[in-house]
XYZ file of C-alpha atoms in Angstrom:
522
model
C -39.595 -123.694 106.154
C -43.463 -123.360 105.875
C -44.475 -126.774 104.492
C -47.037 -126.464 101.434
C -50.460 -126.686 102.743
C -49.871 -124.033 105.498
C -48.192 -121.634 102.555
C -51.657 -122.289 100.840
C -53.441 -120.372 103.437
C -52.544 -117.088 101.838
C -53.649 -117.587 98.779
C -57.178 -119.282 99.993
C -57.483 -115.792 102.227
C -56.907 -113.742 99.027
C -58.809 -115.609 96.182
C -61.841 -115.262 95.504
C -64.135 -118.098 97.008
C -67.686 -119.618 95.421
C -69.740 -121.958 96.579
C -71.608 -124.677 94.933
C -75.107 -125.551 94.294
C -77.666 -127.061 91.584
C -79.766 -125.062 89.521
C -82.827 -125.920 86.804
C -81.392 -127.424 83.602
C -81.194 -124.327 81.623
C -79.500 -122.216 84.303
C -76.170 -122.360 84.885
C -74.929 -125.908 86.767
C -72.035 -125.171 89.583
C -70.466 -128.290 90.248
C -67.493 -129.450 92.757
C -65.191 -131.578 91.086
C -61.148 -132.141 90.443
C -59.669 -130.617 87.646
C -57.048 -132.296 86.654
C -54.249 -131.255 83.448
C -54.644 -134.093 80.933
C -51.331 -135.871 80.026
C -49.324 -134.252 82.303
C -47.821 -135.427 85.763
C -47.484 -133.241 88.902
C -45.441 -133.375 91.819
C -47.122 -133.827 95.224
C -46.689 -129.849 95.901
C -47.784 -129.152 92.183
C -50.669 -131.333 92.561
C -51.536 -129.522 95.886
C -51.213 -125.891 94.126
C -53.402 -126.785 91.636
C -56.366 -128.366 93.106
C -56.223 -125.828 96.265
C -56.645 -123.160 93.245
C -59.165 -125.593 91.489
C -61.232 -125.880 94.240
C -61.754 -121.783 94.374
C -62.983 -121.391 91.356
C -66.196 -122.565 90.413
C -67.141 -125.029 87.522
C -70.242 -123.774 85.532
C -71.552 -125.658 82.819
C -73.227 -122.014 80.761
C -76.278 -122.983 79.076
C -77.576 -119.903 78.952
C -76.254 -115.881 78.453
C -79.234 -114.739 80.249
C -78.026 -116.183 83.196
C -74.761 -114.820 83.601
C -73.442 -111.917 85.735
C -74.325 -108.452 84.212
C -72.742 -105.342 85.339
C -75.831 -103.055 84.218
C -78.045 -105.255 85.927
C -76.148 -105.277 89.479
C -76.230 -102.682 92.045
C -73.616 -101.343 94.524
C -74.078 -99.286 97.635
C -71.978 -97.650 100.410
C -72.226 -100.075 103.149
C -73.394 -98.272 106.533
C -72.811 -94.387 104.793
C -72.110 -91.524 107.159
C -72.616 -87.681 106.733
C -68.821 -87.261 107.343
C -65.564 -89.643 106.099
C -62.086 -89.094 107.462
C -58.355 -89.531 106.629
C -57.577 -92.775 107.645
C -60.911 -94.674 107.549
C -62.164 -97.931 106.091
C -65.040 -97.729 103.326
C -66.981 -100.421 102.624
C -68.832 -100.591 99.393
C -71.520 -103.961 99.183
C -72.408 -105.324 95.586
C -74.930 -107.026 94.746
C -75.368 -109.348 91.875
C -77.875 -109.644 89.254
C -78.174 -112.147 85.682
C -78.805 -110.199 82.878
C -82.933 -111.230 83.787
C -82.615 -109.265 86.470
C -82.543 -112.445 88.431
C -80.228 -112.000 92.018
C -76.713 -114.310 91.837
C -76.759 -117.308 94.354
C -72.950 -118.265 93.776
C -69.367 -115.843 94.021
C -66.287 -116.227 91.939
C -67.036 -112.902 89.733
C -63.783 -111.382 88.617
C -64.002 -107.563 90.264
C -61.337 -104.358 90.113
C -62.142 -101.715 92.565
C -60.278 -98.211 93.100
C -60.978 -95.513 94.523
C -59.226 -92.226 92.900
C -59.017 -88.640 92.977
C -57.735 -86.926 89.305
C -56.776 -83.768 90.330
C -54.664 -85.307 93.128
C -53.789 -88.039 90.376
C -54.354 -90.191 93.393
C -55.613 -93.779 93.654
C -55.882 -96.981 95.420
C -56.485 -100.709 94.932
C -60.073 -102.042 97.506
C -60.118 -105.763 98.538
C -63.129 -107.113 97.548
C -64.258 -110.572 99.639
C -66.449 -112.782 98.557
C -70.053 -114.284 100.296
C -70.355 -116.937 98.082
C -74.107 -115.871 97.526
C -73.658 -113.319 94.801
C -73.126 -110.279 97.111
C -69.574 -108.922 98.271
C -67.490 -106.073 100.487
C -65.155 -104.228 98.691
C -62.799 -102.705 101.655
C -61.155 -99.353 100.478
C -58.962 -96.953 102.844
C -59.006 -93.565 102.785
C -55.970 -92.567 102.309
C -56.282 -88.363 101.291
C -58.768 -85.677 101.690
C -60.873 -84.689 98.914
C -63.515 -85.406 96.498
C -62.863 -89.509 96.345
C -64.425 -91.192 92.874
C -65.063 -94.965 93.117
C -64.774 -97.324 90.582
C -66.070 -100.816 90.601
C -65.626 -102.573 87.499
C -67.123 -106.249 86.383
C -63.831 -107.966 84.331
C -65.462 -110.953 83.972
C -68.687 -113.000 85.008
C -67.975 -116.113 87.164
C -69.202 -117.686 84.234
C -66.272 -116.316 82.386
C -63.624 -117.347 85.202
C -64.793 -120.516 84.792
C -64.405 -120.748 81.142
C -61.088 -119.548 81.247
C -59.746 -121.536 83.700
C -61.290 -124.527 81.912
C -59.801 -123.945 78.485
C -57.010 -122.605 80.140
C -55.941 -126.422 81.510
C -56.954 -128.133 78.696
C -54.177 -127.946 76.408
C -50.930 -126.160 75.279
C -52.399 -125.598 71.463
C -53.200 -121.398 71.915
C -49.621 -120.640 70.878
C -46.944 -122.370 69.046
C -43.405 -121.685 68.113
C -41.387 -121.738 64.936
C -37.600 -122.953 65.603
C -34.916 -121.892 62.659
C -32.418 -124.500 62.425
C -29.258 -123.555 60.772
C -26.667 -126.204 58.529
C -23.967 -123.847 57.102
C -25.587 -121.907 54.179
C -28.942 -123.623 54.663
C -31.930 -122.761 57.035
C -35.399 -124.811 57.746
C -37.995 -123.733 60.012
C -40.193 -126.667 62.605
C -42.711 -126.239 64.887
C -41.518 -126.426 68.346
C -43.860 -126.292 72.100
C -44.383 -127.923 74.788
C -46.496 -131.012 73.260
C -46.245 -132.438 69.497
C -46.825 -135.385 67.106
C -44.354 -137.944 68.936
C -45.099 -140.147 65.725
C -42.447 -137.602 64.225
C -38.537 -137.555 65.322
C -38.268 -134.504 67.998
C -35.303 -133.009 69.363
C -36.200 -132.810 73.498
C -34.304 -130.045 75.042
C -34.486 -131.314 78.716
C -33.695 -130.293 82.049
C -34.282 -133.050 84.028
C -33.309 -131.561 87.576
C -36.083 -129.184 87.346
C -38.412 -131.589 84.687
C -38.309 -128.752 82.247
C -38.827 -129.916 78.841
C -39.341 -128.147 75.562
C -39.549 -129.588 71.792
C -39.521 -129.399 68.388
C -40.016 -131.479 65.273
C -36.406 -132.045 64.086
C -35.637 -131.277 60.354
C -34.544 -134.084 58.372
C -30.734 -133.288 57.600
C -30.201 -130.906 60.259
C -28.965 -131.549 63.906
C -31.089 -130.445 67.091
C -28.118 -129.086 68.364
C -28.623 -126.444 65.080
C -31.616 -124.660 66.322
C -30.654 -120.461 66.657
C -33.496 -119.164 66.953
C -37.785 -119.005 67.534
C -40.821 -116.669 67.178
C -44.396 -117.595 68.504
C -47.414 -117.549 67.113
C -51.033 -117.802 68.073
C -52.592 -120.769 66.862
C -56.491 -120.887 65.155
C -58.360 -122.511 67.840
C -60.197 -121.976 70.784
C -60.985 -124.286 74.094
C -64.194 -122.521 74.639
C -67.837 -123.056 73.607
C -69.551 -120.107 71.242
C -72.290 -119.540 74.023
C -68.559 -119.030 76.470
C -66.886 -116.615 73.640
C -69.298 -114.068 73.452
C -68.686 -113.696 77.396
C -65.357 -112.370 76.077
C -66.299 -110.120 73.541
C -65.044 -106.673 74.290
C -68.307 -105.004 75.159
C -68.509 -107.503 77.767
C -65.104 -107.373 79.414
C -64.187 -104.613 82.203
C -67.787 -103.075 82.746
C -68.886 -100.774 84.964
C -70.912 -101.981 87.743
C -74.097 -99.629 88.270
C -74.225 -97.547 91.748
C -76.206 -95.408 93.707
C -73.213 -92.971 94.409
C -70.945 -90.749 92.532
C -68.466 -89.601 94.780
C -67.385 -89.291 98.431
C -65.596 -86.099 100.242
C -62.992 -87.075 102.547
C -61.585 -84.710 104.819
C -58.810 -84.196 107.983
C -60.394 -85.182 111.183
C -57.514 -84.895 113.638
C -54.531 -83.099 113.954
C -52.598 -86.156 114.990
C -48.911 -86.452 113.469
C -49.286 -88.329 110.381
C -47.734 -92.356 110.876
C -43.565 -92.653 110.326
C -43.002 -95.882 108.735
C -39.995 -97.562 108.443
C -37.543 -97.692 105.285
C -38.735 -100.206 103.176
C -36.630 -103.487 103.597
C -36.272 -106.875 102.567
C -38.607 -109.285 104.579
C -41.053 -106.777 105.044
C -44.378 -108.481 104.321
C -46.362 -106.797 101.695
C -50.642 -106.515 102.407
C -53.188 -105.895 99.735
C -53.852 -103.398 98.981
C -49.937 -102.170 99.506
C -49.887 -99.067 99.030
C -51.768 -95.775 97.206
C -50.672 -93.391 94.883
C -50.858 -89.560 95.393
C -49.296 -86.729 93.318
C -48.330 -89.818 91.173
C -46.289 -90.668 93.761
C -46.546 -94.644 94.969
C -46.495 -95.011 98.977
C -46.438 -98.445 100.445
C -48.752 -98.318 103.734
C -46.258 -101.006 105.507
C -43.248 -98.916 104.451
C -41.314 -95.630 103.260
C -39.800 -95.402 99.699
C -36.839 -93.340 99.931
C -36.848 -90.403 97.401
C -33.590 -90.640 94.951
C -33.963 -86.842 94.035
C -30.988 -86.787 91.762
C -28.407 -88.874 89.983
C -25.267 -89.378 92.736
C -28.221 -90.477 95.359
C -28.526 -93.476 92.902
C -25.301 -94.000 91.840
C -24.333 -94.069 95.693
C -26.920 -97.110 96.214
C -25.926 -98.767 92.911
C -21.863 -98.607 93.664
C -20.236 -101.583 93.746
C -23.134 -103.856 92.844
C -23.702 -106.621 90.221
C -27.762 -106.818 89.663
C -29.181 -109.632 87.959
C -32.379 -108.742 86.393
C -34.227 -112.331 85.210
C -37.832 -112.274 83.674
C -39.727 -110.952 80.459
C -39.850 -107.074 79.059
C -41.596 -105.628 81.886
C -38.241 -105.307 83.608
C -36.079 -105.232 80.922
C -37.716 -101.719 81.001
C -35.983 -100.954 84.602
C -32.781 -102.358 83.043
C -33.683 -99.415 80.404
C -34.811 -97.167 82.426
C -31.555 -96.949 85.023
C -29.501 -96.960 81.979
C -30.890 -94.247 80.260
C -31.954 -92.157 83.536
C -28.184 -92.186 84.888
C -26.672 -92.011 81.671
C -23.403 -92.909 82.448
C -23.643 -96.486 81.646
C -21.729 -98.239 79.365
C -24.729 -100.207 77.279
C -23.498 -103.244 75.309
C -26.623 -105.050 73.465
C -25.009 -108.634 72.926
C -27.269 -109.785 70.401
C -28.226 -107.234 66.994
C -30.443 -109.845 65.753
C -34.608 -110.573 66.345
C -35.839 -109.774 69.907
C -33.142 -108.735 73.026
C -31.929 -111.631 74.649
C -29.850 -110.536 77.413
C -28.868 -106.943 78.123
C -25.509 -106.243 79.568
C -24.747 -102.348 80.822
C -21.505 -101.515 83.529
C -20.097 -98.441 85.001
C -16.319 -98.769 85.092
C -15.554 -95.981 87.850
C -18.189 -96.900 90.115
C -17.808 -100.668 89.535
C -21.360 -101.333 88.476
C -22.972 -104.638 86.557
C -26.339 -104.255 85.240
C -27.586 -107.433 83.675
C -30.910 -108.474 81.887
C -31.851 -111.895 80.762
C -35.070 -113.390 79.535
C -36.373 -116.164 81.300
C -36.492 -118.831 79.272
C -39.764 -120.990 77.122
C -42.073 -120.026 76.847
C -41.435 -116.669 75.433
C -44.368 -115.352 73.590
C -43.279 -112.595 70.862
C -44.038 -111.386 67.442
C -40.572 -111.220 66.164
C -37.604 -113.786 66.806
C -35.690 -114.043 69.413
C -32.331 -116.264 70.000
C -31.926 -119.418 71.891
C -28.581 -120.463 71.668
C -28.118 -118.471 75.164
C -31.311 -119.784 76.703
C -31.403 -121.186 80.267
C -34.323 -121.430 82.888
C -34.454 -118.880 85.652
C -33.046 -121.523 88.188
C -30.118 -122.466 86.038
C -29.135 -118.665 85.856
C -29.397 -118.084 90.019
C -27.398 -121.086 90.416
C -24.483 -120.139 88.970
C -24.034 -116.767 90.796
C -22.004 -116.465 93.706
C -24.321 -114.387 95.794
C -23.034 -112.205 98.131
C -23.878 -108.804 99.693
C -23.064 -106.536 96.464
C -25.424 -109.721 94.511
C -28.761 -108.321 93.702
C -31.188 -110.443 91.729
C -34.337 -109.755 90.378
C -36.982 -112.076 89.123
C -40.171 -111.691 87.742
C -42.367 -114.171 85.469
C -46.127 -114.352 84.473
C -47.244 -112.372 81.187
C -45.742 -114.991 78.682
C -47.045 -117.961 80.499
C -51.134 -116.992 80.467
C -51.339 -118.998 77.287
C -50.604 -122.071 78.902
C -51.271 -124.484 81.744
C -50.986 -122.966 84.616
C -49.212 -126.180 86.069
C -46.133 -125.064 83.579
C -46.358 -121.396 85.663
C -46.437 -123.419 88.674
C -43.565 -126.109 88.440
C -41.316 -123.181 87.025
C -42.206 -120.818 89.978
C -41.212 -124.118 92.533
C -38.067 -124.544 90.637
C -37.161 -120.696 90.828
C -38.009 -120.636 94.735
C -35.439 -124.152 95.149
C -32.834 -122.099 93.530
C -33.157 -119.187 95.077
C -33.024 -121.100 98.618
C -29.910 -122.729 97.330
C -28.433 -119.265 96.855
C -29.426 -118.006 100.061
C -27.616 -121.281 101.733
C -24.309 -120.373 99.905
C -24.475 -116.949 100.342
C -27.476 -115.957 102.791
C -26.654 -111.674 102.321
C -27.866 -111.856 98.631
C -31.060 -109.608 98.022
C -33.459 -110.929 96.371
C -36.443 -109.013 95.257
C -39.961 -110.316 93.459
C -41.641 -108.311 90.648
C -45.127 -108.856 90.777
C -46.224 -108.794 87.164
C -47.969 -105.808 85.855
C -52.115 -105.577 84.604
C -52.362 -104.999 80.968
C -54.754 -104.566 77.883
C -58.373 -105.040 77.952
C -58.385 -107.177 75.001
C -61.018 -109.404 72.996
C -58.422 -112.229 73.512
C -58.848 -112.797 77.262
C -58.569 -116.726 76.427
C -55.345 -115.541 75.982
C -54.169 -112.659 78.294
C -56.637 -111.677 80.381
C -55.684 -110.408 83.714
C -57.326 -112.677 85.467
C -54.911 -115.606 84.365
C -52.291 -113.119 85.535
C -53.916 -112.879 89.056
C -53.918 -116.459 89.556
C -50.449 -116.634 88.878
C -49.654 -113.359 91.201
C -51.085 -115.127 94.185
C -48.990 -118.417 93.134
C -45.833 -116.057 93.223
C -46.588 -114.739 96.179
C -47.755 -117.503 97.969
C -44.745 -119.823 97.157
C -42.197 -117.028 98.273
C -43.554 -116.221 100.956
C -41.604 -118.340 103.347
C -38.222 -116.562 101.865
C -36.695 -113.544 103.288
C -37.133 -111.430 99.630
C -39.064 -108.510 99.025
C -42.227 -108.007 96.810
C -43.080 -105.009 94.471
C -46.405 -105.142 93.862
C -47.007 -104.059 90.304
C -50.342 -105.367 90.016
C -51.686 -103.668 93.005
C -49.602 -100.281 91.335
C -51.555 -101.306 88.115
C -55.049 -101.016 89.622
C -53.934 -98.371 91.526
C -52.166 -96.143 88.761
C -55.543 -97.288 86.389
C -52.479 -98.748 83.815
C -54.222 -100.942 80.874
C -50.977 -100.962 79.359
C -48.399 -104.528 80.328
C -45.451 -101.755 79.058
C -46.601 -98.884 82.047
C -45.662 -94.607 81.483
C -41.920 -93.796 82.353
C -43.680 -92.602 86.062
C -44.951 -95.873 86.721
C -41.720 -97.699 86.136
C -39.867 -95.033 88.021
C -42.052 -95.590 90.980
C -41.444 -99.276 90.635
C -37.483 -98.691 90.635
C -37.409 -96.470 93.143
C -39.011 -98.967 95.587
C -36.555 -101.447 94.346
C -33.440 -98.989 94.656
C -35.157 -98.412 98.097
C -34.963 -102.414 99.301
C -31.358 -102.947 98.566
C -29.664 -99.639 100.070
């Protein structure tokens, strides 16, 4: 097993890096200090997660807007151009910068998305952008087709703004709370429920100590806390960030375009060399960023080969005599939905009628197939209500399965946790991993494959959702698996790739998704 600090080297090769330096009063102050979660206590290994994360983002005290990253004000160039660019090559695109004074960055840590794409190929690719620490960075692209290749480099958010949000983000659990319906009989009575609340008050703690999961809610007077059925979330008026650090996240100011001294590139086939055969995709495989490209909206991992399932029996075959256990939020309950309604044959039984899906339950009698969906458990943001009565944490559910070599389980978590602390993503990510090497003790020829979770909206409420809270947590995934033999679809890289603003991706993108996953376990 890869002890924790040496599984931390990933992550501090991928994430963005800043350094830190003093600046006049009214200029924004970068400072190197802990951050630590108020009221809350963290394992050794949490405690190492989080500050390791901490320490690559910067702290900026924002005094002033002037002084903040602007996209219109920065400049990007080809690094070293040439008159001719080939099938196969590495581009290298340098940005540079600027405040919106026109003043040249001295620190890192902006929040960048690079692609390169091609639209009548509908073809595009994910660039890895690294960090100098001095307000200048590489984005690294590959060229991965011939044509006329558009590049896109695209501000999210200021370093100003990744501080801010990583800031409010830790402060407190207050963004969202919950509503729990407790039932007596005839009678009903609604309480707020979370993760923190008025302990002055009689709660009902809903505890798993093995794994120091805890949830709440204010109990009703009269009613048992054995009688809560159900809860719906809701976001909460308040905000953990200053006015000066809100109008960072006003839309206008989220996702812009950085200004360049380019429009396009032509790309063309150099050799005649046989193009590269790469290997079936399998389990264990290590997955790079970028991971892959996608051409004639087709995704293609560059460290493996997707098989092509060209027609129903081809999938069918691979699914025969399988039980798959899909865990995790609605972004693969729409695989669940898309295999059922794709093949056809399925017998679909919804177990619950009532508020949001639970768990999703689908067979196929002849060929001795068991589809399965199941939410993971609080928190589960939604606007309508959703049961609880069934709920169990991730690790609970992988422990009681059996495993085996017809066992396939799925897991995926991140959207409905970027409201919170990001040590609740973390401790629930450990406890996932623990299970999941208890299963592979009992029965080691279980597959076990990762979801990455998927980009989503551009939205005004980045304190929220913004996909840089879900980056975070896709190099925490990542990172902590890493030492497992699973395999890792990376929807995220797809996301950037595929140019998806949507958490709920096209039909093509999901297919693409299950395809690589139908790929790993035949």
């Amino acid at each position: 097993m890869v002890n924790p600090v040496d599984r931390m080297n990933l992550v501090e090769k991928q994430l963005t890096k800043v350094s830190y330096a003093n600046f006049n009063s009214d200029k924004p102050t970068v400072s190197k200090e802990i951050k630590n979660i108020s009221d809350t206590t963290l394992s050794d290994e949490e405690l190492l997660i989080f500050n390791r994360m901490s320490d690559m983002i910067p702290t900026i005290k924002l005094n002033n807007f002037d002084y903040t990253t602007s996209a219109k004000k920065s400049k990007a160039t080809i690094f070293n151009p040439r008159e001719k660019y080939c099938i196969g090559e590495k581009l290298i695109v340098q940005i540079d910068m600027f405040d919106h004074l026109g003043n040249k960055k001295v620190y890192g840590g902006d929040f960048i998305k690079a692609r390169i794409f091609t639209p009548n190929l509908n073809a595009g690719a994910s660039g890895r952008v690294e960090d100098f620490n001095n307000g200048s960075y590489h984005v690294h692209f590959t060229l991965f087709w011939q044509g006329k290749v558009f590049i896109s480099l695209v501000l999210y958010h200021p370093s100003e703004g990744v501080s801010a949000l990583w800031r409010a983000r830790n402060k407190d659990y207050g963004l969202i709370y919950f509503l729990g319906t407790f039932v007596n009989g005839s009678q009903q009575v609604k309480s707020e429920c979370g993760f923190q609340l008025n302990f002055k008050k009689e709660v009902c703690e809903y505890r798993h100590e093995h794994d120091k999961e805890w949830f709440y809610c204010t109990k009703p007077e009269m009613f048992h806390c054995e009688s809560l059925i159900m809860l719906q979330s809701y976001n909460r008026d308040v905000s953990y960030l200053s006015e000066l650090e809100k109008k960072l996240f006003e839309r206008k100011n989220i996702a812009v375009a950085i200004e360049n001294d380019f429009e396009n590139i032509v790309v063309s086939t150099c050799t005649a060399t046989a193009p590269l055969q790469l290997e079936r995709c399998k389990i264990g495989m290590q997955s790079p960023f970028p991971s892959g490209f996608v051409l004639n909206n087709e995704w293609r991992p560059v460290f493996c080969n997707i098989f092509k399932f060209t027609n129903q029996e081809q999938t069918y075959k691979c699914l025969s005599d399988k039980s798959i256990y899909i865990f995790g939020d609605s972004t693969v309950r729409q695989w669940f939905h898309y295999l059922v309604h794709s093949l056809k044959e399925f017998s679909n039984l919804n177990l619950h009628r009532t508020g949001l899906e639970s768990l999703l339950f689908a067979v196929h009698e002849k060929r001795n197939i068991q589809l399965h969906w199941k939410k993971h458990s609080h928190p589960f943001v939604a606007s309508t209500s959703y049961t609880v009565k069934d709920d169990t944490y991730m690790a609970e559910e992988i422990d009681r399965l059996a495993g085996g070599s017809n066992y396939i389980v799925v897991i995926s978590l991140g959207q409905h946790f970027r409201p919170f602390p990001i040590q609740l993503f973390i401790r629930r990510v450990i406890n996932v991993h623990k299970a999941v090497k208890r299963l592979f003790l009992r029965s080691p020829e279980t597959k076990v494959i990762i979801k990455a979770e998927n980009t989503r909206e551009i939205s005004s409420d980045a304190e929220r959702f913004s996909d840089f809270h879900g980056y975070i947590q896709y190099l925490i995934v990542k990172d902590i698996f890493q030492d497992l033999h699973v395999a890792v679809i990376d929807a995220l890289d797809m996301g950037i790739a595929y140019n998806i603003n949507d958490v709920h991706p096209p039909e093509h993108v999901v297919m693409n998704q299950v395809h690589m996953f139908l790929t790993y376990i035949c």
